[in-house]
Amino acid sequence: MSAIDAARTRELLQEFQFNKLFREELGWNRYNAIYDIPIDGQLYHLKGVAEKKGVQVFECMPDGGSAMPAYSDRQKIDRWLTKPAFLHLIIFTDTGRTQQIWQWVSREKGKPAAYREYKFYKGQSGESIVQKLSTIAFSISEEDSITVVGAERKLKDAFDRDRVTKKFYDRFKKEH
């Protein structure tokens, strides 16, 4: 895990500056894909934020003055995006730039997709998200050795709460 500047990370999170956050603080690469996804008469814009070894990060913004997409629409957006970008993280934002929902979907063979969502509201400390982001940071020294599996593993470790909870309880049992 790479050390990140937590104060700068919080600042960029508050400012919705995802490109700078991922590229400058987390060591991800530029990614400029754009998708317009129609869901039940509403158009959602997905803008590529960053990528690392085939794992992509997108910001999803509703068209016009629309509110944050409902949970069922977020699932539909994810399923649509899985075709062109199987491994991805989506950051849903509202038009007023006051809230974010970070969505990671855990996909394991033989199991249904498990949607993991983490909310952030402008003005919050963002400590939970900052901790997750520190897990998906990459240093320059890792660049040559990281693979798509390694990049996915970091995202899974950061955003798959069942996995983290299970690790905690397994370790707790072992120590007691």
PDB file of C-alpha atoms in Angstrom:
ATOM      1  CA  MET A   1       0.000   0.000   0.000  1.00  0.00           C
ATOM      2  CA  SER A   2       1.317   3.410  -0.952  1.00  0.00           C
ATOM      3  CA  ALA A   3       1.278   6.337   1.424  1.00  0.00           C
ATOM      4  CA  ILE A   4      -1.121   9.082   0.377  1.00  0.00           C
ATOM      5  CA  ASP A   5      -1.494  12.680   1.449  1.00  0.00           C
ATOM      6  CA  ALA A   6      -4.737  12.288   3.435  1.00  0.00           C
ATOM      7  CA  ALA A   7      -5.359  16.049   3.693  1.00  0.00           C
ATOM      8  CA  ARG A   8      -4.951  16.552  -0.065  1.00  0.00           C
ATOM      9  CA  THR A   9      -7.090  13.458  -0.744  1.00  0.00           C
ATOM     10  CA  ARG A  10      -9.889  14.866   1.463  1.00  0.00           C
ATOM     11  CA  GLU A  11      -9.638  18.227  -0.302  1.00  0.00           C
ATOM     12  CA  LEU A  12      -9.962  16.662  -3.770  1.00  0.00           C
ATOM     13  CA  LEU A  13     -12.819  14.474  -2.542  1.00  0.00           C
ATOM     14  CA  GLN A  14     -14.660  17.570  -1.222  1.00  0.00           C
ATOM     15  CA  GLU A  15     -14.090  19.363  -4.540  1.00  0.00           C
ATOM     16  CA  PHE A  16     -15.236  16.394  -6.664  1.00  0.00           C
ATOM     17  CA  GLN A  17     -11.863  16.500  -8.441  1.00  0.00           C
ATOM     18  CA  PHE A  18     -11.727  12.796  -9.262  1.00  0.00           C
ATOM     19  CA  ASN A  19      -9.243  13.095 -12.150  1.00  0.00           C
ATOM     20  CA  LYS A  20      -6.665  14.790  -9.932  1.00  0.00           C
ATOM     21  CA  LEU A  21      -7.455  12.492  -7.022  1.00  0.00           C
ATOM     22  CA  PHE A  22      -6.811   9.295  -8.968  1.00  0.00           C
ATOM     23  CA  ARG A  23      -3.946  10.521 -11.139  1.00  0.00           C
ATOM     24  CA  GLU A  24      -2.001  12.750  -8.760  1.00  0.00           C
ATOM     25  CA  GLU A  25      -2.679  11.148  -5.375  1.00  0.00           C
ATOM     26  CA  LEU A  26      -3.410   7.496  -6.141  1.00  0.00           C
ATOM     27  CA  GLY A  27      -1.061   6.851  -9.069  1.00  0.00           C
ATOM     28  CA  TRP A  28      -3.678   5.778 -11.615  1.00  0.00           C
ATOM     29  CA  ASN A  29      -3.491   6.507 -15.363  1.00  0.00           C
ATOM     30  CA  ARG A  30      -5.492   8.856 -17.578  1.00  0.00           C
ATOM     31  CA  TYR A  31      -8.681   7.380 -19.017  1.00  0.00           C
ATOM     32  CA  ASN A  32     -11.010   9.362 -21.260  1.00  0.00           C
ATOM     33  CA  ALA A  33     -13.864   7.037 -22.277  1.00  0.00           C
ATOM     34  CA  ILE A  34     -17.347   8.538 -22.391  1.00  0.00           C
ATOM     35  CA  TYR A  35     -20.643   6.642 -22.409  1.00  0.00           C
ATOM     36  CA  ASP A  36     -24.212   7.929 -22.475  1.00  0.00           C
ATOM     37  CA  ILE A  37     -26.524   5.340 -20.964  1.00  0.00           C
ATOM     38  CA  PRO A  38     -30.312   5.583 -21.340  1.00  0.00           C
ATOM     39  CA  ILE A  39     -32.149   4.017 -18.378  1.00  0.00           C
ATOM     40  CA  ASP A  40     -35.947   4.205 -18.279  1.00  0.00           C
ATOM     41  CA  GLY A  41     -36.141   7.472 -20.223  1.00  0.00           C
ATOM     42  CA  GLN A  42     -33.317   9.155 -18.280  1.00  0.00           C
ATOM     43  CA  LEU A  43     -29.853   9.702 -19.761  1.00  0.00           C
ATOM     44  CA  TYR A  44     -26.769   9.180 -17.590  1.00  0.00           C
ATOM     45  CA  HIS A  45     -23.295  10.356 -18.605  1.00  0.00           C
ATOM     46  CA  LEU A  46     -20.355   8.176 -17.633  1.00  0.00           C
ATOM     47  CA  LYS A  47     -16.987   9.850 -17.933  1.00  0.00           C
ATOM     48  CA  GLY A  48     -13.767   7.896 -17.579  1.00  0.00           C
ATOM     49  CA  VAL A  49     -11.734   9.195 -14.656  1.00  0.00           C
ATOM     50  CA  ALA A  50      -8.766   6.832 -14.491  1.00  0.00           C
ATOM     51  CA  GLU A  51      -7.605   3.300 -15.177  1.00  0.00           C
ATOM     52  CA  LYS A  52      -5.010   0.892 -13.899  1.00  0.00           C
ATOM     53  CA  LYS A  53      -4.132  -2.252 -15.847  1.00  0.00           C
ATOM     54  CA  GLY A  54      -7.628  -2.603 -17.321  1.00  0.00           C
ATOM     55  CA  VAL A  55      -9.586  -1.625 -14.209  1.00  0.00           C
ATOM     56  CA  GLN A  56     -11.533   1.564 -14.932  1.00  0.00           C
ATOM     57  CA  VAL A  57     -13.021   4.289 -12.741  1.00  0.00           C
ATOM     58  CA  PHE A  58     -15.998   6.297 -13.978  1.00  0.00           C
ATOM     59  CA  GLU A  59     -17.962   9.279 -12.753  1.00  0.00           C
ATOM     60  CA  CYS A  60     -21.683   9.004 -13.491  1.00  0.00           C
ATOM     61  CA  MET A  61     -23.688  12.208 -13.728  1.00  0.00           C
ATOM     62  CA  PRO A  62     -27.416  12.464 -14.435  1.00  0.00           C
ATOM     63  CA  ASP A  63     -28.514  14.464 -17.448  1.00  0.00           C
ATOM     64  CA  GLY A  64     -29.837  17.961 -16.751  1.00  0.00           C
ATOM     65  CA  GLY A  65     -31.236  18.765 -13.337  1.00  0.00           C
ATOM     66  CA  SER A  66     -31.939  15.197 -12.337  1.00  0.00           C
ATOM     67  CA  ALA A  67     -31.261  13.816  -8.898  1.00  0.00           C
ATOM     68  CA  MET A  68     -28.980  10.958  -7.963  1.00  0.00           C
ATOM     69  CA  PRO A  69     -30.118   7.769  -9.725  1.00  0.00           C
ATOM     70  CA  ALA A  70     -32.175   5.355  -7.631  1.00  0.00           C
ATOM     71  CA  TYR A  71     -30.524   2.150  -6.406  1.00  0.00           C
ATOM     72  CA  SER A  72     -32.251   0.056  -9.092  1.00  0.00           C
ATOM     73  CA  ASP A  73     -31.042   2.474 -11.794  1.00  0.00           C
ATOM     74  CA  ARG A  74     -27.495   2.347 -10.401  1.00  0.00           C
ATOM     75  CA  GLN A  75     -27.637  -1.439 -10.756  1.00  0.00           C
ATOM     76  CA  LYS A  76     -28.853  -1.100 -14.362  1.00  0.00           C
ATOM     77  CA  ILE A  77     -26.045   1.368 -15.127  1.00  0.00           C
ATOM     78  CA  ASP A  78     -23.509  -1.055 -13.673  1.00  0.00           C
ATOM     79  CA  ARG A  79     -24.863  -3.987 -15.705  1.00  0.00           C
ATOM     80  CA  TRP A  80     -24.726  -1.874 -18.875  1.00  0.00           C
ATOM     81  CA  LEU A  81     -21.163  -0.748 -18.152  1.00  0.00           C
ATOM     82  CA  THR A  82     -19.988  -4.307 -17.490  1.00  0.00           C
ATOM     83  CA  LYS A  83     -20.083  -5.019 -21.233  1.00  0.00           C
ATOM     84  CA  PRO A  84     -17.450  -2.448 -22.315  1.00  0.00           C
ATOM     85  CA  ALA A  85     -15.629  -2.265 -18.934  1.00  0.00           C
ATOM     86  CA  PHE A  86     -15.982  -5.467 -16.917  1.00  0.00           C
ATOM     87  CA  LEU A  87     -13.790  -4.362 -13.980  1.00  0.00           C
ATOM     88  CA  HIS A  88     -14.841  -0.911 -12.838  1.00  0.00           C
ATOM     89  CA  LEU A  89     -15.662   1.428  -9.976  1.00  0.00           C
ATOM     90  CA  ILE A  90     -18.431   3.991 -10.468  1.00  0.00           C
ATOM     91  CA  ILE A  91     -18.681   7.272  -8.569  1.00  0.00           C
ATOM     92  CA  PHE A  92     -22.249   8.554  -8.856  1.00  0.00           C
ATOM     93  CA  THR A  93     -22.621  12.300  -8.324  1.00  0.00           C
ATOM     94  CA  ASP A  94     -25.610  14.601  -8.191  1.00  0.00           C
ATOM     95  CA  THR A  95     -25.896  17.705 -10.382  1.00  0.00           C
ATOM     96  CA  GLY A  96     -25.462  20.021  -7.379  1.00  0.00           C
ATOM     97  CA  ARG A  97     -22.109  18.344  -6.553  1.00  0.00           C
ATOM     98  CA  THR A  98     -23.176  17.746  -2.939  1.00  0.00           C
ATOM     99  CA  GLN A  99     -23.130  13.949  -2.719  1.00  0.00           C
ATOM    100  CA  GLN A 100     -21.267  10.942  -4.052  1.00  0.00           C
ATOM    101  CA  ILE A 101     -22.038   7.246  -4.047  1.00  0.00           C
ATOM    102  CA  TRP A 102     -19.046   5.009  -4.674  1.00  0.00           C
ATOM    103  CA  GLN A 103     -20.163   1.696  -6.144  1.00  0.00           C
ATOM    104  CA  TRP A 104     -18.025  -1.432  -6.406  1.00  0.00           C
ATOM    105  CA  VAL A 105     -19.602  -4.701  -7.516  1.00  0.00           C
ATOM    106  CA  SER A 106     -18.038  -7.905  -6.309  1.00  0.00           C
ATOM    107  CA  ARG A 107     -18.350 -10.592  -8.946  1.00  0.00           C
ATOM    108  CA  GLU A 108     -17.385 -14.112  -8.026  1.00  0.00           C
ATOM    109  CA  LYS A 109     -17.991 -17.158 -10.175  1.00  0.00           C
ATOM    110  CA  GLY A 110     -21.107 -19.026  -9.115  1.00  0.00           C
ATOM    111  CA  LYS A 111     -22.368 -16.181  -6.908  1.00  0.00           C
ATOM    112  CA  PRO A 112     -24.749 -13.309  -7.655  1.00  0.00           C
ATOM    113  CA  ALA A 113     -23.227  -9.856  -8.074  1.00  0.00           C
ATOM    114  CA  ALA A 114     -22.821  -8.171  -4.676  1.00  0.00           C
ATOM    115  CA  TYR A 115     -23.292  -4.395  -4.832  1.00  0.00           C
ATOM    116  CA  ARG A 116     -21.197  -2.396  -2.355  1.00  0.00           C
ATOM    117  CA  GLU A 117     -22.002   1.288  -2.032  1.00  0.00           C
ATOM    118  CA  TYR A 118     -20.402   3.975   0.112  1.00  0.00           C
ATOM    119  CA  LYS A 119     -21.949   7.431   0.449  1.00  0.00           C
ATOM    120  CA  PHE A 120     -20.141  10.701   0.894  1.00  0.00           C
ATOM    121  CA  TYR A 121     -21.756  14.104   1.413  1.00  0.00           C
ATOM    122  CA  LYS A 122     -19.901  17.358   0.866  1.00  0.00           C
ATOM    123  CA  GLY A 123     -18.770  18.692   4.228  1.00  0.00           C
ATOM    124  CA  GLN A 124     -18.190  15.273   5.808  1.00  0.00           C
ATOM    125  CA  SER A 125     -14.681  14.294   6.849  1.00  0.00           C
ATOM    126  CA  GLY A 126     -14.628  11.486   4.311  1.00  0.00           C
ATOM    127  CA  GLU A 127     -12.384   9.391   6.552  1.00  0.00           C
ATOM    128  CA  SER A 128     -13.990   6.113   5.492  1.00  0.00           C
ATOM    129  CA  ILE A 129     -13.479   6.848   1.781  1.00  0.00           C
ATOM    130  CA  VAL A 130      -9.946   8.162   2.376  1.00  0.00           C
ATOM    131  CA  GLN A 131      -9.036   4.879   4.087  1.00  0.00           C
ATOM    132  CA  LYS A 132     -10.425   2.921   1.139  1.00  0.00           C
ATOM    133  CA  LEU A 133      -8.552   5.143  -1.299  1.00  0.00           C
ATOM    134  CA  SER A 134      -5.274   4.598   0.530  1.00  0.00           C
ATOM    135  CA  THR A 135      -5.716   0.887  -0.229  1.00  0.00           C
ATOM    136  CA  ILE A 136      -6.019   1.488  -3.987  1.00  0.00           C
ATOM    137  CA  ALA A 137      -3.045   3.855  -4.253  1.00  0.00           C
ATOM    138  CA  PHE A 138      -0.114   2.745  -6.411  1.00  0.00           C
ATOM    139  CA  SER A 139       3.494   3.837  -6.089  1.00  0.00           C
ATOM    140  CA  ILE A 140       5.885   4.262  -9.007  1.00  0.00           C
ATOM    141  CA  SER A 141       7.873   1.252  -7.776  1.00  0.00           C
ATOM    142  CA  GLU A 142       4.764  -0.961  -8.176  1.00  0.00           C
ATOM    143  CA  GLU A 143       4.149   0.104 -11.774  1.00  0.00           C
ATOM    144  CA  ASP A 144       6.132  -2.671 -13.485  1.00  0.00           C
ATOM    145  CA  SER A 145       4.906  -5.498 -11.281  1.00  0.00           C
ATOM    146  CA  ILE A 146       1.192  -4.701 -10.992  1.00  0.00           C
ATOM    147  CA  THR A 147      -1.227  -6.767 -13.090  1.00  0.00           C
ATOM    148  CA  VAL A 148      -4.958  -6.561 -13.763  1.00  0.00           C
ATOM    149  CA  VAL A 149      -5.418  -9.166 -11.020  1.00  0.00           C
ATOM    150  CA  GLY A 150      -3.363  -7.048  -8.597  1.00  0.00           C
ATOM    151  CA  ALA A 151      -5.331  -3.895  -9.419  1.00  0.00           C
ATOM    152  CA  GLU A 152      -8.627  -5.742  -8.989  1.00  0.00           C
ATOM    153  CA  ARG A 153      -7.413  -7.269  -5.705  1.00  0.00           C
ATOM    154  CA  LYS A 154      -6.685  -3.788  -4.302  1.00  0.00           C
ATOM    155  CA  LEU A 155     -10.189  -2.597  -5.203  1.00  0.00           C
ATOM    156  CA  LYS A 156     -11.723  -5.727  -3.737  1.00  0.00           C
ATOM    157  CA  ASP A 157      -9.718  -5.303  -0.508  1.00  0.00           C
ATOM    158  CA  ALA A 158     -10.803  -1.661  -0.251  1.00  0.00           C
ATOM    159  CA  PHE A 159     -14.472  -1.868  -1.192  1.00  0.00           C
ATOM    160  CA  ASP A 160     -15.649  -5.418  -0.496  1.00  0.00           C
ATOM    161  CA  ARG A 161     -16.879  -5.031   3.078  1.00  0.00           C
ATOM    162  CA  ASP A 162     -17.835  -8.719   3.504  1.00  0.00           C
ATOM    163  CA  ARG A 163     -14.258  -9.696   2.809  1.00  0.00           C
ATOM    164  CA  VAL A 164     -12.873  -7.150   5.294  1.00  0.00           C
ATOM    165  CA  THR A 165     -15.411  -8.123   7.962  1.00  0.00           C
ATOM    166  CA  LYS A 166     -14.654 -11.815   7.478  1.00  0.00           C
ATOM    167  CA  LYS A 167     -10.899 -11.145   7.762  1.00  0.00           C
ATOM    168  CA  PHE A 168     -11.490  -9.231  10.994  1.00  0.00           C
ATOM    169  CA  TYR A 169     -13.584 -11.974  12.596  1.00  0.00           C
ATOM    170  CA  ASP A 170     -11.256 -14.754  11.408  1.00  0.00           C
ATOM    171  CA  ARG A 171      -8.311 -12.901  12.938  1.00  0.00           C
ATOM    172  CA  PHE A 172     -10.291 -12.151  16.107  1.00  0.00           C
ATOM    173  CA  LYS A 173     -11.160 -15.842  16.526  1.00  0.00           C
ATOM    174  CA  LYS A 174      -7.553 -16.857  15.908  1.00  0.00           C
ATOM    175  CA  GLU A 175      -6.194 -14.438  18.504  1.00  0.00           C
ATOM    176  CA  HIS A 176      -8.726 -15.456  21.155  1.00  0.00           C
TER     177      HIS A 176
END
